[in-house]
Short mmCIF file of C-alpha atoms and ligand atoms in Angstrom, two decimals:
data_model
loop_
_atom_site.label_atom_id
_atom_site.label_comp_id
_atom_site.label_asym_id
_atom_site.label_seq_id
_atom_site.Cartn_x
_atom_site.Cartn_y
_atom_site.Cartn_z
CA UNK A 1 -109.21 76.07 -25.96
CA UNK A 2 -107.45 74.29 -23.04
CA UNK A 3 -106.43 77.39 -21.14
CA UNK A 4 -102.81 76.92 -21.94
CA UNK A 5 -100.89 79.96 -22.41
CA UNK A 6 -98.93 80.21 -25.79
CA UNK A 7 -95.49 81.64 -26.10
CA UNK A 8 -96.71 84.96 -27.49
CA UNK A 9 -99.17 85.70 -24.65
CA UNK A 10 -96.78 84.65 -22.04
CA UNK A 11 -95.96 87.90 -20.09
CA UNK A 12 -92.19 88.43 -20.31
CA UNK A 13 -90.53 90.26 -17.39
CA UNK A 14 -86.89 90.18 -18.04
CA UNK A 15 -83.75 92.09 -17.93
CA UNK A 16 -81.39 91.14 -20.91
CA UNK A 17 -77.71 91.90 -20.10
CA UNK A 18 -75.45 92.25 -23.11
CA UNK A 19 -71.79 92.59 -22.33
CA UNK A 20 -68.63 92.32 -24.57
CA UNK A 21 -65.76 94.27 -25.93
CA UNK A 22 -65.84 97.45 -28.16
CA UNK A 23 -67.04 96.99 -31.63
CA UNK A 24 -68.28 93.44 -31.07
CA UNK A 25 -71.69 94.42 -32.43
CA UNK A 26 -73.39 94.38 -29.07
CA UNK A 27 -75.12 97.73 -29.61
CA UNK A 28 -76.68 96.88 -32.84
CA UNK A 29 -77.83 93.65 -31.53
CA UNK A 30 -79.16 95.13 -28.25
CA UNK A 31 -81.23 97.82 -30.14
CA UNK A 32 -82.72 95.03 -32.34
CA UNK A 33 -83.57 92.76 -29.55
CA UNK A 34 -85.24 95.59 -27.65
CA UNK A 35 -87.16 96.59 -30.55
CA UNK A 36 -88.26 93.00 -31.27
CA UNK A 37 -89.68 92.68 -27.65
CA UNK A 38 -90.86 96.28 -27.43
CA UNK A 39 -88.41 96.57 -24.34
CA UNK A 40 -86.54 99.65 -23.20
CA UNK A 41 -82.85 100.15 -24.18
CA UNK A 42 -79.86 101.52 -22.39
CA UNK A 43 -76.43 101.95 -24.04
CA UNK A 44 -74.37 102.08 -20.77
CA UNK A 45 -71.22 102.84 -22.72
CA UNK A 46 -72.81 106.43 -23.47
CA UNK A 47 -72.91 107.18 -19.79
CA UNK A 48 -68.99 106.82 -19.55
CA UNK A 49 -68.70 108.61 -22.90
CA UNK A 50 -70.85 111.39 -21.57
CA UNK A 51 -68.70 111.63 -18.40
CA UNK A 52 -65.68 111.76 -20.50
CA UNK A 53 -66.93 114.39 -22.74
CA UNK A 54 -68.42 116.48 -19.76
CA UNK A 55 -64.97 116.57 -17.94
CA UNK A 56 -63.45 118.07 -20.92
CA UNK A 57 -66.35 120.66 -21.37
CA UNK A 58 -66.03 121.67 -17.86
CA UNK A 59 -62.29 122.25 -18.35
CA UNK A 60 -61.11 119.21 -16.28
CA UNK A 61 -58.72 116.42 -17.05
CA UNK A 62 -60.27 112.80 -17.76
CA UNK A 63 -57.21 111.33 -15.88
CA UNK A 64 -58.08 113.28 -12.65
CA UNK A 65 -60.67 111.29 -10.67
CA UNK A 66 -62.01 114.34 -8.73
CA UNK A 67 -62.74 116.16 -12.14
CA UNK A 68 -64.31 112.96 -13.52
CA UNK A 69 -66.49 112.55 -10.40
CA UNK A 70 -67.69 116.18 -10.69
CA UNK A 71 -68.59 115.61 -14.17
CA UNK A 72 -70.45 112.27 -13.53
CA UNK A 73 -72.42 113.90 -10.66
CA UNK A 74 -73.75 116.69 -13.22
CA UNK A 75 -74.27 114.23 -15.97
CA UNK A 76 -77.92 114.64 -17.35
CA UNK A 77 -80.07 112.46 -19.70
CA UNK A 78 -79.52 115.04 -22.59
CA UNK A 79 -75.78 114.46 -22.32
CA UNK A 80 -76.10 110.84 -23.48
CA UNK A 81 -76.81 111.57 -27.16
CA UNK A 82 -75.10 113.27 -29.90
CA UNK A 83 -72.32 112.58 -32.57
CA UNK A 84 -69.63 113.95 -30.32
CA UNK A 85 -70.03 110.96 -28.08
CA UNK A 86 -69.17 108.61 -30.99
CA UNK A 87 -65.75 109.92 -31.80
CA UNK A 88 -62.83 107.94 -31.15
CA UNK A 89 -61.53 110.47 -28.65
CA UNK A 90 -64.77 110.21 -26.70
CA UNK A 91 -64.30 106.36 -26.61
CA UNK A 92 -60.76 106.85 -25.33
CA UNK A 93 -61.81 109.28 -22.58
CA UNK A 94 -64.66 106.94 -21.60
CA UNK A 95 -62.46 104.11 -21.02
CA UNK A 96 -60.17 106.26 -18.86
CA UNK A 97 -63.07 107.53 -16.59
CA UNK A 98 -64.65 104.05 -16.55
CA UNK A 99 -61.58 102.86 -14.51
CA UNK A 100 -62.33 104.95 -11.56
CA UNK A 101 -64.33 103.46 -8.66
CA UNK A 102 -66.15 106.62 -7.70
CA UNK A 103 -67.26 107.41 -11.31
CA UNK A 104 -68.65 103.67 -11.51
CA UNK A 105 -70.33 103.96 -8.19
CA UNK A 106 -72.01 107.20 -9.33
CA UNK A 107 -73.26 105.42 -12.56
CA UNK A 108 -74.51 102.22 -10.88
CA UNK A 109 -77.54 103.53 -9.12
CA UNK A 110 -78.80 105.17 -12.35
CA UNK A 111 -78.56 102.01 -14.34
CA UNK A 112 -80.08 99.76 -11.79
CA UNK A 113 -83.06 102.19 -11.25
CA UNK A 114 -83.34 102.10 -15.13
CA UNK A 115 -83.55 98.56 -15.30
CA UNK A 116 -85.98 97.97 -12.55
CA UNK A 117 -88.26 100.87 -13.81
CA UNK A 118 -88.24 99.52 -17.39
CA UNK A 119 -88.97 95.92 -16.21
CA UNK A 120 -92.21 97.28 -14.58
CA UNK A 121 -93.36 99.74 -17.02
CA UNK A 122 -92.37 97.95 -20.16
CA UNK A 123 -92.16 94.36 -19.06
CA UNK A 124 -88.39 94.31 -19.67
CA UNK A 125 -85.28 96.03 -20.97
CA UNK A 126 -82.01 95.45 -22.64
CA UNK A 127 -78.78 97.09 -21.19
CA UNK A 128 -75.56 96.74 -23.09
CA UNK A 129 -72.00 97.51 -21.62
CA UNK A 130 -69.08 95.73 -19.89
CA UNK A 131 -70.36 94.78 -16.50
CA UNK A 132 -74.05 94.39 -16.80
CA UNK A 133 -74.38 90.78 -16.16
CA UNK A 134 -71.63 90.73 -13.58
CA UNK A 135 -72.15 93.91 -11.47
CA UNK A 136 -75.06 96.17 -12.60
CA UNK A 137 -77.70 93.41 -13.00
CA UNK A 138 -76.35 90.21 -11.76
CA UNK A 139 -79.75 88.56 -11.42
CA UNK A 140 -80.74 89.50 -15.09
CA UNK A 141 -82.76 86.76 -16.73
CA UNK A 142 -80.64 86.59 -19.78
CA UNK A 143 -76.98 87.29 -20.17
CA UNK A 144 -75.21 87.47 -23.45
CA UNK A 145 -71.44 87.89 -24.02
CA UNK A 146 -70.98 89.14 -27.55
CA UNK A 147 -67.44 89.12 -28.89
CA UNK A 148 -65.46 88.84 -32.05
CA UNK A 149 -61.75 88.79 -32.83
CA UNK A 150 -59.91 92.01 -32.51
CA UNK A 151 -59.11 92.16 -36.31
CA UNK A 152 -62.86 91.77 -37.31
CA UNK A 153 -63.82 94.42 -34.63
CA UNK A 154 -61.09 96.82 -35.95
CA UNK A 155 -62.31 96.43 -39.44
CA UNK A 156 -65.81 96.97 -38.53
CA UNK A 157 -64.95 100.07 -36.63
CA UNK A 158 -62.85 101.38 -39.42
CA UNK A 159 -65.65 100.88 -41.93
CA UNK A 160 -67.98 102.77 -39.64
CA UNK A 161 -65.65 105.56 -39.28
CA UNK A 162 -65.19 105.79 -43.17
CA UNK A 163 -68.97 105.55 -43.57
CA UNK A 164 -69.21 108.70 -41.64
CA UNK A 165 -66.58 110.43 -43.62
CA UNK A 166 -64.26 110.51 -40.64
CA UNK A 167 -60.40 109.94 -41.18
CA UNK A 168 -59.51 106.41 -40.25
CA UNK A 169 -56.39 103.97 -40.60
CA UNK A 170 -57.01 100.46 -39.80
CA UNK A 171 -53.76 99.79 -38.01
CA UNK A 172 -54.43 102.79 -35.81
CA UNK A 173 -58.02 101.60 -35.11
CA UNK A 174 -56.73 97.96 -34.20
CA UNK A 175 -54.14 99.44 -31.85
CA UNK A 176 -56.76 101.80 -30.08
CA UNK A 177 -59.16 98.75 -29.70
CA UNK A 178 -56.45 96.64 -28.15
CA UNK A 179 -55.60 99.45 -25.73
CA UNK A 180 -59.16 99.72 -24.65
CA UNK A 181 -59.68 95.94 -24.42
CA UNK A 182 -56.62 95.91 -22.27
CA UNK A 183 -57.87 98.74 -19.86
CA UNK A 184 -61.46 97.22 -19.75
CA UNK A 185 -60.30 93.71 -18.96
CA UNK A 186 -57.38 94.58 -16.40
CA UNK A 187 -59.10 97.33 -14.33
CA UNK A 188 -59.55 96.70 -10.62
CA UNK A 189 -63.22 97.58 -10.49
CA UNK A 190 -65.95 95.82 -12.80
CA UNK A 191 -63.50 94.49 -15.31
CA UNK A 192 -64.90 93.28 -18.78
CA UNK A 193 -65.45 89.44 -18.02
CA UNK A 194 -68.21 87.11 -19.15
CA UNK A 195 -70.58 86.31 -16.16
CA UNK A 196 -70.40 82.57 -15.27
CA UNK A 197 -73.98 82.09 -16.49
CA UNK A 198 -73.68 84.16 -19.69
CA UNK A 199 -74.18 82.61 -23.08
CA UNK A 200 -71.27 83.18 -25.42
CA UNK A 201 -71.92 84.68 -28.89
CA UNK A 202 -68.88 85.07 -31.18
CA UNK A 203 -69.88 87.20 -34.03
CA UNK A 204 -66.61 87.11 -36.03
CA UNK A 205 -68.08 84.92 -38.61
CA UNK A 206 -71.92 86.09 -38.15
CA UNK A 207 -73.81 88.74 -40.02
CA UNK A 208 -76.21 90.72 -38.03
CA UNK A 209 -79.03 89.00 -39.10
CA UNK A 210 -77.70 85.51 -37.87
CA UNK A 211 -76.38 86.90 -34.67
CA UNK A 212 -79.68 88.49 -34.01
CA UNK A 213 -81.69 85.17 -34.76
CA UNK A 214 -79.23 83.31 -32.57
CA UNK A 215 -79.84 85.75 -29.64
CA UNK A 216 -83.54 85.56 -30.17
CA UNK A 217 -83.48 81.82 -30.08
CA UNK A 218 -81.39 81.89 -26.74
CA UNK A 219 -83.91 84.37 -25.12
CA UNK A 220 -87.02 82.42 -26.29
CA UNK A 221 -85.63 79.04 -24.97
CA UNK A 222 -85.35 80.80 -21.51
O1 C5P B 1 -69.50 100.54 -25.44
P1 C5P B 1 -68.63 101.80 -25.59
O2 C5P B 1 -67.50 101.50 -26.46
O3 C5P B 1 -69.64 102.96 -25.95
O4 C5P B 1 -68.00 102.08 -24.26
C1 C5P B 1 -67.17 103.06 -23.94
C2 C5P B 1 -66.38 102.73 -22.65
O5 C5P B 1 -67.03 102.88 -21.66
C3 C5P B 1 -65.75 101.37 -22.74
O6 C5P B 1 -64.41 101.16 -23.36
C4 C5P B 1 -65.54 101.06 -21.23
O7 C5P B 1 -64.42 101.37 -20.75
C5 C5P B 1 -66.76 101.85 -20.70
N1 C5P B 1 -67.79 100.93 -20.33
C6 C5P B 1 -67.75 100.38 -18.95
N2 C5P B 1 -68.70 99.78 -18.58
C7 C5P B 1 -70.04 99.74 -19.29
C8 C5P B 1 -70.04 100.33 -20.61
C9 C5P B 1 -68.89 101.01 -20.98
O8 C5P B 1 -66.65 100.42 -18.39
N3 C5P B 1 -71.11 99.07 -18.81
#
């Protein structure tokens, strides 16, 4: 015993930020990475999906910033789960309310508190979204930008919808994804863009296992 600390004993205190466009595989990847390191996980897209759904439930209009902010202020942890959040309509409404500065501001504190608390209580966390590495946790120890071609992402989303016995049409899914990409990348606040120090991971030709291994190698070499 020479007192050296091996890699497994090394205490890991890290925030892992995973950003990328819709259906790039970042959710699956983020969950597996969190499970692997026993870190906490937050799907930040569910916050915006939750707001979009709550506006409608409150009888408001997702395109109206006052209505969306009122919903954001009343959002609770219980609102972040459920099949309703996963529908194409919920994704569409999420990307509309996510353009609004007041809604994003309302979500920012929650995400930062979650990350810091998880770093202390669990040694680390994985957050996935669009602006984690750039805005929410710019000091994250690891940043991954996960992407794939629009065609591959549309095919994955199409298969996922069919797998859930939902109606789906590939061309419509592709058009919707392109619209959401445009909204997410062109909005004024916190647009979808890789952080300068992010590792790019294109999953177009990778299966989930290979993408996961690549991500783990990046994290372990940190
Ligand atoms: O990742 P997901 O598809 O669930 O995200 C839904 C929408 O929420 C995205 O299209 C994006 O507009 C918005 N979003 C965001 N910032 C995040 C996470 C999601 O603007 N950090």
